[in-house]
Short mmCIF file of C-alpha atoms in Angstrom, two decimals:
data_model
loop_
_atom_site.label_atom_id
_atom_site.label_comp_id
_atom_site.label_asym_id
_atom_site.label_seq_id
_atom_site.Cartn_x
_atom_site.Cartn_y
_atom_site.Cartn_z
CA MET N 2 6.72 13.16 -25.38
CA LYS N 3 9.84 11.46 -25.41
CA THR N 4 11.47 8.58 -22.62
CA GLU N 5 15.06 10.21 -23.11
CA ASP N 6 13.39 13.72 -22.43
CA PHE N 7 13.62 13.25 -19.36
CA ASP N 8 17.71 11.52 -19.47
CA TYR N 9 20.43 12.28 -18.05
CA GLU N 10 23.94 11.61 -16.66
CA LEU N 11 24.61 11.14 -13.07
CA PRO N 12 27.90 10.30 -11.87
CA GLU N 13 28.22 6.31 -10.53
CA ASN N 14 29.88 8.04 -6.89
CA LEU N 15 26.52 10.20 -6.45
CA ILE N 16 23.63 7.23 -5.99
CA ALA N 17 23.71 7.29 -2.01
CA GLN N 18 24.10 3.34 -1.03
CA THR N 19 23.80 4.78 3.04
CA PRO N 20 21.77 6.63 5.07
CA LEU N 21 23.06 9.15 6.49
CA GLU N 22 24.11 9.56 10.95
CA LYS N 23 21.34 11.91 10.95
CA ARG N 24 18.79 11.89 8.92
CA ASP N 25 17.63 15.25 8.62
CA ALA N 26 21.34 16.88 8.00
CA SER N 27 20.67 15.95 4.05
CA LYS N 28 21.34 19.13 1.35
CA LEU N 29 18.24 20.43 0.59
CA LEU N 30 17.21 21.93 -2.99
CA VAL N 31 14.86 24.39 -3.46
CA LEU N 32 13.85 25.25 -7.07
CA ASP N 33 11.23 27.39 -7.88
CA LYS N 34 8.98 25.79 -10.69
CA ASP N 35 7.66 29.37 -11.53
CA THR N 36 11.25 30.99 -11.72
CA GLY N 37 13.21 28.00 -12.22
CA LYS N 38 15.59 29.72 -8.82
CA VAL N 39 17.30 27.37 -7.49
CA THR N 40 19.32 28.15 -3.25
CA HIS N 41 21.03 25.06 -1.69
CA HIS N 42 20.48 24.54 2.14
CA VAL N 43 20.21 22.21 4.38
CA PHE N 44 16.60 19.97 5.33
CA THR N 45 16.11 21.54 8.99
CA ASP N 46 16.18 24.41 7.37
CA ILE N 47 11.98 22.90 5.86
CA VAL N 48 11.22 24.74 8.27
CA GLU N 49 10.87 27.77 7.43
CA TYR N 50 9.16 27.54 3.98
CA LEU N 51 6.23 26.17 5.86
CA ASN N 52 3.56 28.50 7.48
CA LYS N 53 1.28 28.47 9.63
CA GLY N 54 -1.91 26.69 8.48
CA ASP N 55 0.23 24.44 5.77
CA VAL N 56 -0.88 21.68 6.03
CA LEU N 57 1.86 18.85 5.25
CA VAL N 58 0.58 15.95 4.00
CA ILE N 59 2.91 12.88 5.18
CA ASN N 60 3.11 8.98 3.42
CA ASP N 61 2.56 7.18 7.11
CA THR N 62 2.72 3.14 4.99
CA LYS N 63 5.23 1.35 6.43
CA VAL N 64 7.96 -1.21 5.05
CA ILE N 65 7.69 -4.77 5.59
CA PRO N 66 10.63 -7.01 4.53
CA ALA N 67 9.77 -8.22 1.94
CA ARG N 68 12.94 -10.03 0.50
CA LEU N 69 12.30 -13.89 0.80
CA TYR N 70 15.33 -16.20 0.20
CA GLY N 71 14.06 -19.24 -0.52
CA GLU N 72 14.54 -23.00 -2.39
CA LYS N 73 12.13 -25.40 -4.37
CA GLU N 74 11.30 -28.16 -2.79
CA GLU N 75 12.21 -30.77 -5.77
CA THR N 76 14.92 -29.49 -7.01
CA GLY N 77 17.23 -27.60 -3.81
CA ALA N 78 17.28 -24.02 -6.57
CA ILE N 79 17.52 -20.90 -4.83
CA ILE N 80 15.24 -18.05 -6.29
CA GLU N 81 14.02 -14.70 -4.78
CA LEU N 82 11.13 -13.69 -3.91
CA LEU N 83 10.42 -9.87 -3.43
CA MET N 84 7.45 -9.46 -2.65
CA LEU N 85 4.37 -6.53 -3.91
CA LYS N 86 0.73 -6.57 -3.32
CA ASP N 87 -1.48 -8.31 -0.83
CA THR N 88 -4.51 -9.51 -2.68
CA GLY N 89 -5.74 -11.20 -0.28
CA ASN N 90 -6.06 -14.94 1.07
CA ASP N 91 -2.34 -14.64 1.66
CA ILE N 92 -2.05 -14.42 -1.30
CA TRP N 93 1.33 -11.92 -2.91
CA GLU N 94 1.71 -11.09 -5.75
CA CYS N 95 5.66 -11.68 -5.84
CA LEU N 96 8.01 -10.58 -8.38
CA ALA N 97 10.61 -13.95 -8.80
CA LYS N 98 14.23 -14.61 -9.94
CA PRO N 99 14.91 -16.82 -11.71
CA ALA N 100 10.67 -16.56 -12.63
CA LYS N 101 11.11 -19.31 -15.14
CA ARG N 102 11.74 -21.56 -12.60
CA ILE N 103 8.52 -20.81 -11.14
CA LYS N 104 5.18 -22.51 -12.32
CA GLU N 105 2.22 -23.55 -11.17
CA GLY N 106 2.29 -25.57 -8.56
CA THR N 107 6.13 -25.71 -7.65
CA VAL N 108 6.82 -24.56 -3.57
CA ILE N 109 9.11 -22.86 -2.32
CA SER N 110 10.73 -23.27 1.14
CA PHE N 111 12.09 -20.73 3.97
CA GLY N 112 14.29 -20.68 7.18
CA ASN N 113 13.60 -24.72 7.44
CA GLY N 114 9.93 -24.62 6.26
CA LEU N 115 9.56 -21.93 8.68
CA LEU N 116 7.35 -20.42 6.09
CA LYS N 117 6.34 -21.56 2.76
CA ALA N 118 4.72 -20.42 -0.60
CA GLU N 119 2.58 -22.11 -3.61
CA CYS N 120 2.34 -20.66 -7.39
CA VAL N 121 -0.90 -20.58 -7.62
CA GLY N 122 -0.82 -18.04 -10.56
CA ILE N 123 0.95 -15.93 -13.45
CA ARG N 124 1.62 -12.88 -15.22
CA GLU N 125 3.07 -11.01 -16.79
CA GLU N 126 7.23 -9.43 -16.21
CA GLY N 127 8.45 -12.69 -13.57
CA ILE N 128 5.04 -11.29 -11.41
CA ARG N 129 3.80 -15.34 -9.23
CA LEU N 130 0.82 -15.40 -7.14
CA MET N 131 2.27 -17.20 -4.04
CA LYS N 132 -0.16 -18.56 -1.09
CA PHE N 133 1.91 -18.63 2.25
CA PHE N 134 1.64 -21.41 4.44
CA TYR N 135 2.88 -20.52 7.74
CA GLN N 136 2.06 -21.00 11.71
CA GLY N 137 1.84 -17.99 13.87
CA ILE N 138 1.56 -13.76 12.51
CA PHE N 139 2.42 -13.66 9.37
CA TYR N 140 4.78 -10.10 9.97
CA GLU N 141 6.11 -12.03 12.14
CA ILE N 142 7.83 -14.72 10.50
CA LEU N 143 8.40 -11.60 7.70
CA ASP N 144 10.96 -10.12 10.47
CA GLU N 145 12.71 -13.26 10.91
CA LEU N 146 12.87 -14.09 7.98
CA GLY N 147 12.89 -11.22 5.00
CA GLU N 148 15.17 -8.30 4.10
CA MET N 149 13.97 -5.13 3.18
CA PRO N 150 14.02 -4.73 -0.66
CA LEU N 151 16.65 -2.48 -1.40
CA PRO N 152 16.64 -0.48 -4.75
CA PRO N 153 18.87 -2.29 -7.29
CA TYR N 154 21.04 0.24 -6.92
CA ILE N 155 22.02 0.39 -3.68
CA HIS N 156 24.82 -2.19 -3.39
CA GLU N 157 25.51 -1.76 0.62
CA LYS N 158 24.55 -3.97 3.21
CA LEU N 159 21.99 -1.30 5.44
CA GLU N 160 23.05 -2.39 8.82
CA GLU N 161 19.00 -1.15 11.04
CA LYS N 162 16.01 -1.95 9.63
CA ASN N 163 14.30 1.01 10.33
CA ARG N 164 16.35 3.76 8.52
CA TYR N 165 14.73 1.82 5.81
CA GLN N 166 11.45 3.35 7.69
CA THR N 167 9.85 6.99 8.39
CA VAL N 168 10.15 7.81 12.05
CA TYR N 169 6.16 8.66 11.44
CA ALA N 170 5.63 4.21 8.92
CA LYS N 171 2.66 3.09 10.50
CA ASN N 172 0.56 0.96 8.69
CA ILE N 173 1.83 -2.19 7.10
CA GLY N 174 2.02 -2.91 3.05
CA SER N 175 4.78 -1.57 1.65
CA ALA N 176 7.24 -3.03 -0.81
CA ALA N 177 9.86 0.07 -0.39
CA ALA N 178 10.28 2.90 1.35
CA PRO N 179 8.07 7.31 0.80
CA THR N 180 11.33 8.08 0.87
CA ALA N 181 11.20 11.97 0.67
CA GLY N 182 9.91 11.43 4.42
CA LEU N 183 13.44 9.27 5.04
CA HIS N 184 14.64 12.81 5.79
CA PHE N 185 12.43 14.11 9.09
CA THR N 186 13.60 13.16 13.10
CA GLU N 187 10.69 13.76 15.43
CA ASP N 188 12.78 17.26 16.45
CA LEU N 189 11.98 18.38 13.03
CA LEU N 190 7.99 16.96 12.86
CA LYS N 191 7.36 19.27 16.57
CA LYS N 192 8.95 22.26 15.49
CA ILE N 193 6.77 22.17 11.82
CA LYS N 194 3.82 21.26 14.70
CA GLU N 195 4.64 24.56 16.33
CA LYS N 196 4.71 26.10 13.76
CA GLY N 197 0.80 26.12 13.40
CA VAL N 198 1.58 24.20 10.56
CA ILE N 199 -1.18 20.94 9.90
CA ILE N 200 0.31 17.03 9.70
CA VAL N 201 -2.10 14.81 8.45
CA PRO N 202 -1.67 10.55 6.95
CA VAL N 203 -2.48 8.88 4.08
CA THR N 204 -1.19 5.81 3.37
CA LEU N 205 -0.20 4.62 -0.61
CA HIS N 206 1.94 1.23 -0.24
CA VAL N 207 4.57 1.74 -2.49
CA GLY N 208 5.28 -1.49 -5.04
CA LEU N 209 5.91 -3.11 -8.62
CA GLY N 210 6.40 0.48 -9.88
CA THR N 211 9.09 2.25 -7.76
CA PHE N 212 11.56 -1.14 -9.17
CA ARG N 213 9.74 -0.73 -13.19
CA PRO N 214 12.56 1.16 -15.46
CA VAL N 215 10.50 2.99 -18.67
CA ASN N 216 11.02 0.56 -21.28
CA VAL N 217 9.46 2.56 -23.50
CA ASP N 218 9.92 5.11 -25.85
CA ASP N 219 6.33 7.06 -26.05
CA VAL N 220 5.90 7.87 -22.37
CA LYS N 221 2.40 7.49 -22.47
CA SER N 222 2.74 3.73 -23.76
CA HIS N 223 3.75 3.39 -20.32
CA LYS N 224 1.59 1.52 -18.32
CA MET N 225 2.25 1.82 -14.52
CA HIS N 226 0.95 -0.43 -11.80
CA SER N 227 -1.93 -0.40 -9.52
CA GLU N 228 -1.42 0.73 -5.88
CA PHE N 229 -3.24 0.67 -2.97
CA TYR N 230 -4.52 3.78 -0.59
CA GLN N 231 -5.98 4.91 1.99
CA MET N 232 -7.02 8.38 3.17
CA SER N 233 -9.42 8.91 6.35
CA LYS N 234 -11.99 11.04 6.75
CA GLU N 235 -10.08 12.97 9.60
CA THR N 236 -7.79 14.08 6.52
CA ALA N 237 -9.82 14.85 4.44
CA GLU N 238 -11.81 16.42 5.90
CA ILE N 239 -8.44 18.92 7.47
CA LEU N 240 -7.81 19.35 2.88
CA MET N 241 -11.19 20.21 1.91
CA LYS N 242 -10.95 23.36 4.37
CA ALA N 243 -7.52 23.72 3.49
CA LYS N 244 -8.57 24.02 -0.15
CA GLN N 245 -11.95 25.63 0.63
CA GLU N 246 -9.99 28.60 2.74
CA LYS N 247 -7.11 29.01 0.15
CA ARG N 248 -4.73 27.76 1.77
CA PRO N 249 -0.81 25.67 0.34
CA ILE N 250 -0.87 22.09 0.60
CA ILE N 251 2.46 20.79 0.67
CA SER N 252 3.04 16.75 -0.06
CA VAL N 253 5.83 14.64 0.91
CA GLY N 254 6.72 12.66 -1.48
CA THR N 255 5.05 11.40 -5.23
CA THR N 256 3.49 8.72 -3.89
CA THR N 257 1.98 10.99 -1.50
CA THR N 258 1.28 13.17 -4.86
CA ARG N 259 -0.21 10.09 -6.55
CA THR N 260 -2.48 9.74 -3.12
CA LEU N 261 -3.97 12.83 -2.92
CA GLU N 262 -3.92 13.41 -7.03
CA SER N 263 -6.03 10.39 -7.67
CA ILE N 264 -7.47 10.83 -5.04
CA MET N 265 -9.59 14.52 -6.43
CA SER N 266 -8.94 13.35 -9.90
CA LEU N 267 -11.18 10.52 -9.53
CA TYR N 268 -14.04 12.63 -6.85
CA GLY N 269 -13.56 15.81 -7.62
CA ASN N 270 -13.18 16.45 -3.47
CA PHE N 271 -11.30 14.69 -1.08
CA LYS N 272 -13.94 11.79 1.02
CA GLU N 273 -12.20 8.98 3.53
CA CYS N 274 -12.00 6.01 0.65
CA SER N 275 -10.02 3.98 -0.29
CA GLY N 276 -9.01 1.77 -3.71
CA TRP N 277 -6.20 1.25 -6.61
CA THR N 278 -3.95 3.62 -8.50
CA ASP N 279 -2.18 4.04 -11.64
CA ILE N 280 -2.13 7.37 -12.06
CA PHE N 281 0.89 7.81 -13.94
CA ILE N 282 1.85 12.15 -14.04
CA TYR N 283 3.42 13.14 -16.87
CA PRO N 284 4.30 16.29 -18.48
CA GLY N 285 0.71 18.56 -19.23
CA TYR N 286 -1.10 17.33 -16.14
CA GLN N 287 -2.65 19.97 -14.42
CA PHE N 288 -2.86 19.44 -10.41
CA LYS N 289 -5.55 19.38 -8.64
CA ALA N 290 -5.00 18.78 -5.05
CA ILE N 291 -0.99 19.23 -4.23
CA ASP N 292 0.86 23.29 -4.10
CA HIS N 293 3.80 22.44 -2.91
CA LEU N 294 6.50 18.51 -2.92
CA ILE N 295 9.45 17.21 -0.66
CA THR N 296 11.21 14.46 -3.39
CA ASN N 297 14.44 12.78 -3.44
CA PHE N 298 16.10 13.37 -6.54
CA HIS N 299 14.70 10.44 -8.73
CA LEU N 300 16.56 7.74 -11.36
CA PRO N 301 16.91 9.01 -15.60
CA LYS N 302 13.84 8.81 -17.22
CA SER N 303 12.08 7.27 -15.07
CA THR N 304 8.13 7.72 -13.99
CA LEU N 305 9.42 10.11 -10.48
CA VAL N 306 11.17 12.69 -12.82
CA MET N 307 7.93 12.64 -14.99
CA LEU N 308 6.00 13.22 -12.65
CA VAL N 309 8.52 16.33 -10.49
CA SER N 310 8.80 18.02 -14.62
CA ALA N 311 5.10 17.53 -14.97
CA LEU N 312 4.92 19.61 -11.91
CA ALA N 313 7.35 22.60 -12.14
CA GLY N 314 8.37 22.13 -16.15
CA ARG N 315 10.62 20.07 -17.24
CA GLU N 316 13.87 22.21 -18.12
CA HIS N 317 13.18 23.59 -14.62
CA ILE N 318 13.71 20.05 -13.48
CA LEU N 319 16.90 19.11 -15.68
CA ASN N 320 18.85 22.03 -14.78
CA ALA N 321 17.52 22.38 -11.21
CA TYR N 322 19.13 17.97 -11.42
CA ARG N 323 22.95 19.70 -13.15
CA GLU N 324 23.15 22.12 -10.56
CA ALA N 325 23.00 19.26 -7.77
CA ILE N 326 25.38 17.44 -9.29
CA GLU N 327 27.92 19.82 -10.05
CA LYS N 328 27.05 20.47 -5.75
CA GLU N 329 27.92 16.69 -5.88
CA TYR N 330 24.61 15.93 -4.10
CA ARG N 331 23.60 12.94 -3.03
CA PHE N 332 21.46 11.43 -5.49
CA PHE N 333 17.85 8.50 -4.90
CA SER N 334 16.72 6.64 -1.82
CA PHE N 335 18.63 7.90 0.40
CA GLY N 336 20.39 10.55 -1.10
CA ASP N 337 19.37 14.37 -0.48
CA SER N 338 16.01 16.05 -1.35
CA MET N 339 14.25 19.22 -3.26
CA PHE N 340 11.66 21.79 -2.37
CA ILE N 341 9.50 22.22 -5.49
CA LYS N 342 8.26 24.95 -4.25
#
């Protein structure tokens, strides 16, 4: 299976640069994974596709302002850090630019010394282990100094930080938003609950995998970076009951999907747990946890296009993407949505 098999041509003007004024005003493409049939809607219509007893699973991770710009103490050179993973003891895996300037012992200062970071380890692909030094509450300092880590294809400045958060964001730790959830509003979630749909959270802190392209020819040679996930006892019990009663489980986003499939692959059921996953889902994978998926439109040749192709079939996905391009859907993080039923 070749990476090229998941490529498609996207006009640059269809890459959404800013969020819509109303979260739930985005377009919704509905794809029948069995037949490949495509229909077109608006996101508020998602309520019509959800039924009493269905379980809707959301990722309640919260994005941190993880992009920092600072200066090397010895030279004053400008350094960018993208904080990816909290490894404990104030040490974070960070993507550094330019990485070649950061050796072990290099100290970077942010906000005139309000926050400092020392390199304590070197990893491949521009990753550095950075130990942070500060006085006060770390996340409050980050709120003051950090920027939202928007993907590199977004060139517009984000006016409101909270537009790169879901309305249900709760557990701090992501380097990127679980973007399929950005379409939901409090009012829409209320309507879904009133219909008898059960909404439950899991947590997956999104890391480098979101930013990292597939740069190998053979799909199976690609290595995923691990990301932290967590499932509560309450969520596990609701999901297990739904499985036993053969009620549909609808995943909001690929991050939620990877969490549910990781847990089911590891334990054979849903249970209270936490850990790290590097699950890579591509065509040929047999889904064990989810029945349907709400998602966005993903980058060509990305692991996310491969995941949705595993669920709905590569041809069905590429045909749906072609139709979305013809109808000028907005793509990627701030773009429109798709429901794979």
